[in-house]
Amino acid sequence: MKIGKQTLKLENTPKLLETSSSVGPKEADGPLGNYFDIKVNDIFFGEKTFEKAETKFLTTAINNLLQKVSLQNDKIDYIFSGDLLNQCIASAYSVRDLEIPFFGLYGACSTYVEGMILASILVNSGMGEKIIYSASSHFCSSERQFRMPLEHGNQRPPSAQYTVTGAGCGLITTSKIEKKAPFITYVTPGKIVDLGINDMANMGAAMAPAAVMTILTHLEDTGRKPEYYDAIITGDLGNEGSEILIDLCKKNGVDISKVHTDCGKEIFDTINDRDVNSGGSGCGCIASVFSGYFYQKMKEQKINKVLLVATGALMSPISINQGESIPSIAHAVAIENEVN
Amino acid sequence: MDTNKFNMTKEEYKEYVDKKSENSPILKNVLLAFLVGGIICIIGQVVTNCLIAKNIDEKTAKTFSTVFLIFLGAFLTSFNLYSKLGKYAGAGSVVPITGFSNSIVAPAIEYKAEGYILGLGSNMFKIAGPVLVYGIFCSFIYGVIYYVITMIR
């Protein structure tokens, strides 16, 4: 049921039954290293190319998810998946052998929550019972697509971010299933916001306004206060984007500073690690951090009410070279341990 | 677009972000670039001088020194060391000829995955290409000016 401007209330409260994550070496060494399901020491994951490696990260995460819930792939109704590569090849090749009806998504770094929203809506409406959503990114394949070859010696400004190598996925099911798991209660799909930033090394600043819009709209639509949530988790705004988000929300009379946290800030040690600059980014950032770390915290009931907001920068190197600015989006989903 | 939530225009937001973003440490970057760039040039000069001392004529010595630096850049690139140097040195390692070598070898390594012709062959000059195009174009202009000046004389 639609409430307010753009939020959907999912009356049948689909369950987020299980999640699964896989990450590369740098992420495994980071502060959240212990929380990921699958940690791979080899950035190539035993493959010949980075694209194949990314595919394997995603495949491994999905297979691990199926194993965790002890389901065969023919029991899954649909799978939503996306990544950053041209034509979403990591997703297509990962799903190739799964024989599950597939929807490919492109929402840049917002893909993880975009998939979660679509899967939840389908389950809520009774069109499916078990739906997987997933997303992945790989530092090396993204660098080569969006920036410079890896071996090229260049400098990055402090606002730049570091693409996470990893994948995450989850299984949305009807609330009828007995097993205890968090519920999806509200979803707020975002609108595209573009405040004219055209610097690809400053994605945090480009995406922050989209996050502000979606969070404020969600709170207005649901009539909730930021304190209602134990955590408002953004995807990959990094240090700088997070500051802008909190600042702009404050200007609108909403203080989220006490509950806000950002996956891009959490996954790496942004203070001591020179390479990561402003923090992590990429579809795999929120995908691995939420699937690994935050979902576990929810299961342990350390946090019970979460607003998960994934931000995406929807440009391409072509549009930037042609002088366009960065259109950004943020999707939000409310995940709660109790439904009243 | 409903941007009135922000109470700012695009220009105002840009200004706000500029103020908010941490600037690159310019002084540190410039000093490191000067140091590393200088060291690379010194290496080149040492090679040239050594060869001249061994009774090789100056022109050959300079050519060999250039070839040596190109090799050095390519060698360090293939061991993924040049990108590490570049992170600190910035322009100091981009501007000398070792940087030019790095800009050709780096895409060559990267695009080998797509095959030797459509991958390596067609992408090798992806970064160096513009440098060559405008370098050659500028030397043409320079040549014309030089020609005209010598004619007038």
PDB file of N, CA and C in Angstrom, chain A residues 5 48-51 140 143-144 148-159 191-198 202 204-206 208-210 212-213 216-217 220 240 243-244 247-248 251-252 274-275 325, chain B residues 1-11 13-14 16-17 20-25 28-29 77 80 82-84 86-91 93-94 99 102-103 105-107 109-114 126-127:
ATOM      1  N   LYS A   5       4.234  10.287  -0.037  1.00  0.00           N
ATOM      2  CA  LYS A   5       4.659  10.644  -1.389  1.00  0.00           C
ATOM      3  C   LYS A   5       5.193   9.473  -2.189  1.00  0.00           C
ATOM      4  N   LYS A  48      41.428 -16.038 -14.552  1.00  0.00           N
ATOM      5  CA  LYS A  48      42.407 -15.357 -15.400  1.00  0.00           C
ATOM      6  C   LYS A  48      42.153 -13.856 -15.490  1.00  0.00           C
ATOM      7  N   THR A  49      40.902 -13.428 -15.390  1.00  0.00           N
ATOM      8  CA  THR A  49      40.608 -11.993 -15.536  1.00  0.00           C
ATOM      9  C   THR A  49      39.814 -11.489 -14.329  1.00  0.00           C
ATOM     10  N   PHE A  50      39.819 -10.160 -14.173  1.00  0.00           N
ATOM     11  CA  PHE A  50      39.121  -9.561 -13.030  1.00  0.00           C
ATOM     12  C   PHE A  50      37.603  -9.714 -13.168  1.00  0.00           C
ATOM     13  N   GLU A  51      37.126  -9.679 -14.414  1.00  0.00           N
ATOM     14  CA  GLU A  51      35.682  -9.816 -14.629  1.00  0.00           C
ATOM     15  C   GLU A  51      35.235 -11.215 -14.209  1.00  0.00           C
ATOM     16  N   CYS A 140      39.356  -4.064  -9.151  1.00  0.00           N
ATOM     17  CA  CYS A 140      40.158  -4.016 -10.380  1.00  0.00           C
ATOM     18  C   CYS A 140      39.298  -3.865 -11.631  1.00  0.00           C
ATOM     19  N   GLU A 143      38.055  -0.198 -11.616  1.00  0.00           N
ATOM     20  CA  GLU A 143      39.113   0.753 -11.939  1.00  0.00           C
ATOM     21  C   GLU A 143      39.278   0.831 -13.443  1.00  0.00           C
ATOM     22  N   ARG A 144      39.278  -0.324 -14.066  1.00  0.00           N
ATOM     23  CA  ARG A 144      39.578  -0.350 -15.482  1.00  0.00           C
ATOM     24  C   ARG A 144      38.395   0.157 -16.278  1.00  0.00           C
ATOM     25  N   MET A 148      41.596   4.527 -14.473  1.00  0.00           N
ATOM     26  CA  MET A 148      42.826   4.263 -15.217  1.00  0.00           C
ATOM     27  C   MET A 148      43.229   2.808 -15.043  1.00  0.00           C
ATOM     28  N   PRO A 149      44.095   2.288 -15.942  1.00  0.00           N
ATOM     29  CA  PRO A 149      44.623   0.946 -15.694  1.00  0.00           C
ATOM     30  C   PRO A 149      45.316   0.899 -14.329  1.00  0.00           C
ATOM     31  N   LEU A 150      45.235  -0.269 -13.700  1.00  0.00           N
ATOM     32  CA  LEU A 150      45.744  -0.421 -12.332  1.00  0.00           C
ATOM     33  C   LEU A 150      47.201  -0.037 -12.159  1.00  0.00           C
ATOM     34  N   GLU A 151      48.029  -0.424 -13.126  1.00  0.00           N
ATOM     35  CA  GLU A 151      49.478  -0.237 -12.963  1.00  0.00           C
ATOM     36  C   GLU A 151      49.895   1.192 -13.256  1.00  0.00           C
ATOM     37  N   HIS A 152      48.955   2.019 -13.707  1.00  0.00           N
ATOM     38  CA  HIS A 152      49.312   3.399 -14.022  1.00  0.00           C
ATOM     39  C   HIS A 152      49.541   4.192 -12.738  1.00  0.00           C
ATOM     40  N   GLY A 153      50.658   4.883 -12.668  1.00  0.00           N
ATOM     41  CA  GLY A 153      51.003   5.613 -11.441  1.00  0.00           C
ATOM     42  C   GLY A 153      50.338   6.970 -11.411  1.00  0.00           C
ATOM     43  N   ASN A 154      49.289   7.133 -10.607  1.00  0.00           N
ATOM     44  CA  ASN A 154      48.655   8.449 -10.497  1.00  0.00           C
ATOM     45  C   ASN A 154      48.200   8.699  -9.063  1.00  0.00           C
ATOM     46  N   GLN A 155      47.814   9.927  -8.808  1.00  0.00           N
ATOM     47  CA  GLN A 155      47.420  10.306  -7.447  1.00  0.00           C
ATOM     48  C   GLN A 155      45.917  10.510  -7.371  1.00  0.00           C
ATOM     49  N   ARG A 156      45.324  10.210  -6.209  1.00  0.00           N
ATOM     50  CA  ARG A 156      43.898  10.462  -6.023  1.00  0.00           C
ATOM     51  C   ARG A 156      43.700  11.527  -4.953  1.00  0.00           C
ATOM     52  N   PRO A 157      42.682  12.369  -5.162  1.00  0.00           N
ATOM     53  CA  PRO A 157      42.396  13.378  -4.145  1.00  0.00           C
ATOM     54  C   PRO A 157      41.779  12.731  -2.903  1.00  0.00           C
ATOM     55  N   PRO A 158      41.811  13.421  -1.752  1.00  0.00           N
ATOM     56  CA  PRO A 158      41.295  12.834  -0.511  1.00  0.00           C
ATOM     57  C   PRO A 158      39.812  12.449  -0.583  1.00  0.00           C
ATOM     58  N   SER A 159      39.056  13.072  -1.501  1.00  0.00           N
ATOM     59  CA  SER A 159      37.621  12.774  -1.570  1.00  0.00           C
ATOM     60  C   SER A 159      37.334  11.488  -2.333  1.00  0.00           C
ATOM     61  N   LYS A 191      14.058   9.125  -5.887  1.00  0.00           N
ATOM     62  CA  LYS A 191      14.035   9.871  -7.148  1.00  0.00           C
ATOM     63  C   LYS A 191      15.464  10.255  -7.490  1.00  0.00           C
ATOM     64  N   ILE A 192      15.700  10.512  -8.770  1.00  0.00           N
ATOM     65  CA  ILE A 192      17.039  10.957  -9.156  1.00  0.00           C
ATOM     66  C   ILE A 192      17.226  12.410  -8.749  1.00  0.00           C
ATOM     67  N   VAL A 193      18.348  12.674  -8.102  1.00  0.00           N
ATOM     68  CA  VAL A 193      18.686  14.032  -7.672  1.00  0.00           C
ATOM     69  C   VAL A 193      20.040  14.370  -8.288  1.00  0.00           C
ATOM     70  N   ASP A 194      20.152  15.570  -8.837  1.00  0.00           N
ATOM     71  CA  ASP A 194      21.423  15.967  -9.433  1.00  0.00           C
ATOM     72  C   ASP A 194      21.683  17.425  -9.087  1.00  0.00           C
ATOM     73  N   LEU A 195      22.624  17.651  -8.204  1.00  0.00           N
ATOM     74  CA  LEU A 195      22.936  19.038  -7.843  1.00  0.00           C
ATOM     75  C   LEU A 195      24.182  19.533  -8.565  1.00  0.00           C
ATOM     76  N   GLY A 196      24.478  18.925  -9.715  1.00  0.00           N
ATOM     77  CA  GLY A 196      25.492  19.495 -10.600  1.00  0.00           C
ATOM     78  C   GLY A 196      26.928  19.111 -10.333  1.00  0.00           C
ATOM     79  N   ILE A 197      27.179  18.152  -9.432  1.00  0.00           N
ATOM     80  CA  ILE A 197      28.566  17.721  -9.216  1.00  0.00           C
ATOM     81  C   ILE A 197      29.008  16.876 -10.413  1.00  0.00           C
ATOM     82  N   ASN A 198      30.183  17.185 -10.971  1.00  0.00           N
ATOM     83  CA  ASN A 198      30.635  16.402 -12.126  1.00  0.00           C
ATOM     84  C   ASN A 198      32.031  15.821 -11.919  1.00  0.00           C
ATOM     85  N   ASN A 202      34.621  12.574  -6.551  1.00  0.00           N
ATOM     86  CA  ASN A 202      33.900  13.086  -5.391  1.00  0.00           C
ATOM     87  C   ASN A 202      32.453  12.592  -5.394  1.00  0.00           C
ATOM     88  N   GLY A 204      30.844  10.974  -3.103  1.00  0.00           N
ATOM     89  CA  GLY A 204      30.135  11.197  -1.846  1.00  0.00           C
ATOM     90  C   GLY A 204      29.303  12.463  -1.920  1.00  0.00           C
ATOM     91  N   ALA A 205      29.910  13.539  -2.425  1.00  0.00           N
ATOM     92  CA  ALA A 205      29.212  14.819  -2.529  1.00  0.00           C
ATOM     93  C   ALA A 205      28.095  14.751  -3.572  1.00  0.00           C
ATOM     94  N   ALA A 206      28.316  13.968  -4.633  1.00  0.00           N
ATOM     95  CA  ALA A 206      27.291  13.851  -5.675  1.00  0.00           C
ATOM     96  C   ALA A 206      26.068  13.100  -5.156  1.00  0.00           C
ATOM     97  N   ALA A 208      25.192  12.418  -1.818  1.00  0.00           N
ATOM     98  CA  ALA A 208      24.620  12.803  -0.522  1.00  0.00           C
ATOM     99  C   ALA A 208      23.227  13.447  -0.656  1.00  0.00           C
ATOM    100  N   PRO A 209      23.017  14.389  -1.607  1.00  0.00           N
ATOM    101  CA  PRO A 209      21.682  14.992  -1.718  1.00  0.00           C
ATOM    102  C   PRO A 209      20.575  13.960  -1.997  1.00  0.00           C
ATOM    103  N   ALA A 210      20.886  12.940  -2.783  1.00  0.00           N
ATOM    104  CA  ALA A 210      19.890  11.899  -3.061  1.00  0.00           C
ATOM    105  C   ALA A 210      19.522  11.167  -1.775  1.00  0.00           C
ATOM    106  N   VAL A 212      19.755  12.412   1.240  1.00  0.00           N
ATOM    107  CA  VAL A 212      18.976  13.351   2.056  1.00  0.00           C
ATOM    108  C   VAL A 212      17.505  13.296   1.647  1.00  0.00           C
ATOM    109  N   MET A 213      17.256  13.405   0.330  1.00  0.00           N
ATOM    110  CA  MET A 213      15.882  13.402  -0.189  1.00  0.00           C
ATOM    111  C   MET A 213      15.137  12.148   0.241  1.00  0.00           C
ATOM    112  N   LEU A 216      14.614  11.915   4.181  1.00  0.00           N
ATOM    113  CA  LEU A 216      13.595  12.865   4.649  1.00  0.00           C
ATOM    114  C   LEU A 216      12.204  12.446   4.181  1.00  0.00           C
ATOM    115  N   THR A 217      12.103  12.018   2.921  1.00  0.00           N
ATOM    116  CA  THR A 217      10.806  11.590   2.394  1.00  0.00           C
ATOM    117  C   THR A 217      10.295  10.370   3.156  1.00  0.00           C
ATOM    118  N   GLU A 220       9.057  11.473   6.548  1.00  0.00           N
ATOM    119  CA  GLU A 220       7.784  12.191   6.400  1.00  0.00           C
ATOM    120  C   GLU A 220       6.646  11.215   6.113  1.00  0.00           C
ATOM    121  N   GLU A 240      33.355  12.071   3.520  1.00  0.00           N
ATOM    122  CA  GLU A 240      32.910  13.390   3.117  1.00  0.00           C
ATOM    123  C   GLU A 240      31.401  13.419   2.858  1.00  0.00           C
ATOM    124  N   GLU A 243      29.357  13.429   6.046  1.00  0.00           N
ATOM    125  CA  GLU A 243      29.317  14.746   6.682  1.00  0.00           C
ATOM    126  C   GLU A 243      28.277  15.627   6.017  1.00  0.00           C
ATOM    127  N   ILE A 244      28.258  15.608   4.680  1.00  0.00           N
ATOM    128  CA  ILE A 244      27.305  16.433   3.934  1.00  0.00           C
ATOM    129  C   ILE A 244      25.876  15.981   4.239  1.00  0.00           C
ATOM    130  N   ASP A 247      24.827  17.119   7.670  1.00  0.00           N
ATOM    131  CA  ASP A 247      24.712  18.571   7.641  1.00  0.00           C
ATOM    132  C   ASP A 247      23.425  19.023   6.944  1.00  0.00           C
ATOM    133  N   LEU A 248      23.155  18.437   5.767  1.00  0.00           N
ATOM    134  CA  LEU A 248      21.971  18.844   5.003  1.00  0.00           C
ATOM    135  C   LEU A 248      20.679  18.428   5.712  1.00  0.00           C
ATOM    136  N   LYS A 251      20.001  20.927   8.361  1.00  0.00           N
ATOM    137  CA  LYS A 251      19.446  22.161   7.802  1.00  0.00           C
ATOM    138  C   LYS A 251      17.946  22.038   7.603  1.00  0.00           C
ATOM    139  N   ASN A 252      17.461  20.796   7.445  1.00  0.00           N
ATOM    140  CA  ASN A 252      16.027  20.562   7.302  1.00  0.00           C
ATOM    141  C   ASN A 252      15.385  20.210   8.639  1.00  0.00           C
ATOM    142  N   ARG A 274      46.053   4.691   3.670  1.00  0.00           N
ATOM    143  CA  ARG A 274      46.216   5.787   2.735  1.00  0.00           C
ATOM    144  C   ARG A 274      45.459   5.558   1.432  1.00  0.00           C
ATOM    145  N   ASP A 275      45.361   4.310   1.003  1.00  0.00           N
ATOM    146  CA  ASP A 275      44.781   4.008  -0.306  1.00  0.00           C
ATOM    147  C   ASP A 275      43.291   4.294  -0.393  1.00  0.00           C
ATOM    148  N   SER A 325      26.692  16.195 -15.630  1.00  0.00           N
ATOM    149  CA  SER A 325      26.946  16.039 -14.199  1.00  0.00           C
ATOM    150  C   SER A 325      26.471  14.645 -13.759  1.00  0.00           C
TER     151      SER A 325
ATOM    152  N   MET B   1      12.358  19.120 -10.677  1.00  0.00           N
ATOM    153  CA  MET B   1      12.913  18.366  -9.559  1.00  0.00           C
ATOM    154  C   MET B   1      12.665  19.121  -8.246  1.00  0.00           C
ATOM    155  N   ASP B   2      12.311  18.340  -7.258  1.00  0.00           N
ATOM    156  CA  ASP B   2      11.987  18.914  -5.953  1.00  0.00           C
ATOM    157  C   ASP B   2      13.262  19.142  -5.150  1.00  0.00           C
ATOM    158  N   THR B   3      13.992  20.184  -5.505  1.00  0.00           N
ATOM    159  CA  THR B   3      15.247  20.421  -4.791  1.00  0.00           C
ATOM    160  C   THR B   3      15.086  21.475  -3.702  1.00  0.00           C
ATOM    161  N   ASN B   4      13.841  21.964  -3.517  1.00  0.00           N
ATOM    162  CA  ASN B   4      13.672  23.010  -2.504  1.00  0.00           C
ATOM    163  C   ASN B   4      13.974  22.506  -1.100  1.00  0.00           C
ATOM    164  N   LYS B   5      14.071  21.171  -0.943  1.00  0.00           N
ATOM    165  CA  LYS B   5      14.474  20.611   0.351  1.00  0.00           C
ATOM    166  C   LYS B   5      15.851  21.114   0.740  1.00  0.00           C
ATOM    167  N   PHE B   6      16.666  21.440  -0.246  1.00  0.00           N
ATOM    168  CA  PHE B   6      18.037  21.838   0.045  1.00  0.00           C
ATOM    169  C   PHE B   6      18.198  23.343   0.188  1.00  0.00           C
ATOM    170  N   ASN B   7      17.210  24.085  -0.305  1.00  0.00           N
ATOM    171  CA  ASN B   7      17.323  25.538  -0.281  1.00  0.00           C
ATOM    172  C   ASN B   7      18.620  26.022  -0.909  1.00  0.00           C
ATOM    173  N   MET B   8      19.137  25.300  -1.858  1.00  0.00           N
ATOM    174  CA  MET B   8      20.320  25.823  -2.537  1.00  0.00           C
ATOM    175  C   MET B   8      20.291  25.512  -4.020  1.00  0.00           C
ATOM    176  N   THR B   9      20.884  26.413  -4.784  1.00  0.00           N
ATOM    177  CA  THR B   9      21.000  26.179  -6.212  1.00  0.00           C
ATOM    178  C   THR B   9      22.219  25.296  -6.446  1.00  0.00           C
ATOM    179  N   LYS B  10      22.375  24.842  -7.698  1.00  0.00           N
ATOM    180  CA  LYS B  10      23.536  24.025  -8.036  1.00  0.00           C
ATOM    181  C   LYS B  10      24.838  24.761  -7.729  1.00  0.00           C
ATOM    182  N   GLU B  11      24.852  26.053  -8.032  1.00  0.00           N
ATOM    183  CA  GLU B  11      26.076  26.838  -7.800  1.00  0.00           C
ATOM    184  C   GLU B  11      26.392  26.889  -6.307  1.00  0.00           C
ATOM    185  N   TYR B  13      25.474  24.764  -4.064  1.00  0.00           N
ATOM    186  CA  TYR B  13      25.884  23.445  -3.580  1.00  0.00           C
ATOM    187  C   TYR B  13      27.351  23.193  -3.912  1.00  0.00           C
ATOM    188  N   LYS B  14      27.732  23.566  -5.134  1.00  0.00           N
ATOM    189  CA  LYS B  14      29.116  23.384  -5.564  1.00  0.00           C
ATOM    190  C   LYS B  14      30.057  24.128  -4.611  1.00  0.00           C
ATOM    191  N   TYR B  16      29.422  24.999  -1.560  1.00  0.00           N
ATOM    192  CA  TYR B  16      29.344  24.329  -0.256  1.00  0.00           C
ATOM    193  C   TYR B  16      30.252  23.101  -0.240  1.00  0.00           C
ATOM    194  N   VAL B  17      30.212  22.313  -1.320  1.00  0.00           N
ATOM    195  CA  VAL B  17      31.037  21.102  -1.389  1.00  0.00           C
ATOM    196  C   VAL B  17      32.517  21.466  -1.435  1.00  0.00           C
ATOM    197  N   LYS B  20      33.612  22.166   1.895  1.00  0.00           N
ATOM    198  CA  LYS B  20      33.558  20.977   2.746  1.00  0.00           C
ATOM    199  C   LYS B  20      34.696  20.014   2.422  1.00  0.00           C
ATOM    200  N   SER B  21      35.038  19.899   1.133  1.00  0.00           N
ATOM    201  CA  SER B  21      35.987  18.834   0.801  1.00  0.00           C
ATOM    202  C   SER B  21      37.395  19.197   1.235  1.00  0.00           C
ATOM    203  N   GLU B  22      38.042  18.155   1.658  1.00  0.00           N
ATOM    204  CA  GLU B  22      39.418  18.267   2.099  1.00  0.00           C
ATOM    205  C   GLU B  22      40.261  18.472   0.850  1.00  0.00           C
ATOM    206  N   ASN B  23      41.127  19.483   0.849  1.00  0.00           N
ATOM    207  CA  ASN B  23      41.968  19.722  -0.319  1.00  0.00           C
ATOM    208  C   ASN B  23      43.138  18.752  -0.356  1.00  0.00           C
ATOM    209  N   SER B  24      43.637  18.507  -1.572  1.00  0.00           N
ATOM    210  CA  SER B  24      44.852  17.717  -1.684  1.00  0.00           C
ATOM    211  C   SER B  24      45.972  18.480  -0.992  1.00  0.00           C
ATOM    212  N   PRO B  25      46.887  17.764  -0.332  1.00  0.00           N
ATOM    213  CA  PRO B  25      48.006  18.436   0.350  1.00  0.00           C
ATOM    214  C   PRO B  25      48.997  18.954  -0.679  1.00  0.00           C
ATOM    215  N   LYS B  28      52.953  19.309   0.085  1.00  0.00           N
ATOM    216  CA  LYS B  28      53.579  17.992   0.211  1.00  0.00           C
ATOM    217  C   LYS B  28      53.693  17.335  -1.169  1.00  0.00           C
ATOM    218  N   ASN B  29      52.597  17.404  -1.944  1.00  0.00           N
ATOM    219  CA  ASN B  29      52.595  16.806  -3.276  1.00  0.00           C
ATOM    220  C   ASN B  29      53.656  17.427  -4.174  1.00  0.00           C
ATOM    221  N   THR B  77      56.876  -0.912 -13.791  1.00  0.00           N
ATOM    222  CA  THR B  77      55.435  -1.057 -14.010  1.00  0.00           C
ATOM    223  C   THR B  77      55.028  -2.526 -13.956  1.00  0.00           C
ATOM    224  N   ASN B  80      54.441  -3.832 -10.714  1.00  0.00           N
ATOM    225  CA  ASN B  80      53.430  -3.046  -9.997  1.00  0.00           C
ATOM    226  C   ASN B  80      54.052  -2.101  -8.976  1.00  0.00           C
ATOM    227  N   TYR B  82      55.628   0.914 -10.067  1.00  0.00           N
ATOM    228  CA  TYR B  82      55.541   2.295 -10.541  1.00  0.00           C
ATOM    229  C   TYR B  82      54.266   2.976 -10.054  1.00  0.00           C
ATOM    230  N   SER B  83      53.164   2.202  -9.976  1.00  0.00           N
ATOM    231  CA  SER B  83      51.907   2.785  -9.492  1.00  0.00           C
ATOM    232  C   SER B  83      52.041   3.153  -8.019  1.00  0.00           C
ATOM    233  N   LYS B  84      52.832   2.360  -7.288  1.00  0.00           N
ATOM    234  CA  LYS B  84      53.049   2.680  -5.867  1.00  0.00           C
ATOM    235  C   LYS B  84      53.865   3.959  -5.731  1.00  0.00           C
ATOM    236  N   GLY B  86      53.914   6.301  -7.991  1.00  0.00           N
ATOM    237  CA  GLY B  86      53.051   7.371  -8.490  1.00  0.00           C
ATOM    238  C   GLY B  86      52.101   7.912  -7.443  1.00  0.00           C
ATOM    239  N   LYS B  87      51.681   7.032  -6.540  1.00  0.00           N
ATOM    240  CA  LYS B  87      50.761   7.436  -5.484  1.00  0.00           C
ATOM    241  C   LYS B  87      51.371   8.555  -4.633  1.00  0.00           C
ATOM    242  N   TYR B  88      52.682   8.486  -4.423  1.00  0.00           N
ATOM    243  CA  TYR B  88      53.350   9.501  -3.609  1.00  0.00           C
ATOM    244  C   TYR B  88      53.915  10.622  -4.463  1.00  0.00           C
ATOM    245  N   ALA B  89      54.496  10.247  -5.604  1.00  0.00           N
ATOM    246  CA  ALA B  89      55.254  11.227  -6.383  1.00  0.00           C
ATOM    247  C   ALA B  89      54.369  12.075  -7.288  1.00  0.00           C
ATOM    248  N   GLY B  90      53.205  11.578  -7.702  1.00  0.00           N
ATOM    249  CA  GLY B  90      52.317  12.345  -8.583  1.00  0.00           C
ATOM    250  C   GLY B  90      52.997  12.758  -9.861  1.00  0.00           C
ATOM    251  N   ALA B  91      52.983  14.065 -10.136  1.00  0.00           N
ATOM    252  CA  ALA B  91      53.568  14.574 -11.379  1.00  0.00           C
ATOM    253  C   ALA B  91      55.047  14.229 -11.495  1.00  0.00           C
ATOM    254  N   SER B  93      56.535  11.506 -11.094  1.00  0.00           N
ATOM    255  CA  SER B  93      56.781  10.262 -11.808  1.00  0.00           C
ATOM    256  C   SER B  93      55.966  10.171 -13.107  1.00  0.00           C
ATOM    257  N   VAL B  94      55.060  11.131 -13.326  1.00  0.00           N
ATOM    258  CA  VAL B  94      54.271  11.113 -14.565  1.00  0.00           C
ATOM    259  C   VAL B  94      55.025  11.830 -15.683  1.00  0.00           C
ATOM    260  N   GLY B  99      57.486   7.896 -16.898  1.00  0.00           N
ATOM    261  CA  GLY B  99      56.030   7.978 -16.775  1.00  0.00           C
ATOM    262  C   GLY B  99      55.347   7.675 -18.098  1.00  0.00           C
ATOM    263  N   ASN B 102      55.434   4.074 -18.461  1.00  0.00           N
ATOM    264  CA  ASN B 102      54.417   3.505 -17.577  1.00  0.00           C
ATOM    265  C   ASN B 102      53.028   3.604 -18.199  1.00  0.00           C
ATOM    266  N   SER B 103      52.746   4.736 -18.867  1.00  0.00           N
ATOM    267  CA  SER B 103      51.408   4.945 -19.419  1.00  0.00           C
ATOM    268  C   SER B 103      51.144   4.037 -20.621  1.00  0.00           C
ATOM    269  N   VAL B 105      52.832   0.781 -20.857  1.00  0.00           N
ATOM    270  CA  VAL B 105      52.906  -0.596 -20.359  1.00  0.00           C
ATOM    271  C   VAL B 105      51.683  -0.939 -19.495  1.00  0.00           C
ATOM    272  N   ALA B 106      51.198   0.043 -18.702  1.00  0.00           N
ATOM    273  CA  ALA B 106      50.071  -0.237 -17.810  1.00  0.00           C
ATOM    274  C   ALA B 106      48.836  -0.731 -18.577  1.00  0.00           C
ATOM    275  N   PRO B 107      48.346   0.004 -19.614  1.00  0.00           N
ATOM    276  CA  PRO B 107      47.194  -0.537 -20.345  1.00  0.00           C
ATOM    277  C   PRO B 107      47.525  -1.824 -21.095  1.00  0.00           C
ATOM    278  N   ILE B 109      49.337  -4.293 -20.048  1.00  0.00           N
ATOM    279  CA  ILE B 109      49.145  -5.384 -19.089  1.00  0.00           C
ATOM    280  C   ILE B 109      47.653  -5.590 -18.844  1.00  0.00           C
ATOM    281  N   GLU B 110      46.966  -4.474 -18.632  1.00  0.00           N
ATOM    282  CA  GLU B 110      45.549  -4.504 -18.263  1.00  0.00           C
ATOM    283  C   GLU B 110      44.668  -5.143 -19.355  1.00  0.00           C
ATOM    284  N   TYR B 111      44.925  -4.782 -20.608  1.00  0.00           N
ATOM    285  CA  TYR B 111      44.016  -5.201 -21.676  1.00  0.00           C
ATOM    286  C   TYR B 111      44.440  -6.487 -22.358  1.00  0.00           C
ATOM    287  N   LYS B 112      45.519  -7.101 -21.869  1.00  0.00           N
ATOM    288  CA  LYS B 112      45.963  -8.359 -22.461  1.00  0.00           C
ATOM    289  C   LYS B 112      44.849  -9.405 -22.363  1.00  0.00           C
ATOM    290  N   ALA B 113      44.004  -9.266 -21.338  1.00  0.00           N
ATOM    291  CA  ALA B 113      42.919 -10.228 -21.125  1.00  0.00           C
ATOM    292  C   ALA B 113      41.975 -10.312 -22.315  1.00  0.00           C
ATOM    293  N   GLU B 114      41.872  -9.231 -23.108  1.00  0.00           N
ATOM    294  CA  GLU B 114      40.977  -9.246 -24.263  1.00  0.00           C
ATOM    295  C   GLU B 114      41.692  -9.653 -25.549  1.00  0.00           C
ATOM    296  N   LYS B 126      46.131   4.074 -25.109  1.00  0.00           N
ATOM    297  CA  LYS B 126      44.945   4.738 -24.573  1.00  0.00           C
ATOM    298  C   LYS B 126      45.291   6.000 -23.783  1.00  0.00           C
ATOM    299  N   ILE B 127      46.336   5.938 -22.987  1.00  0.00           N
ATOM    300  CA  ILE B 127      46.723   7.104 -22.184  1.00  0.00           C
ATOM    301  C   ILE B 127      47.774   7.919 -22.923  1.00  0.00           C
TER     302      ILE B 127
END
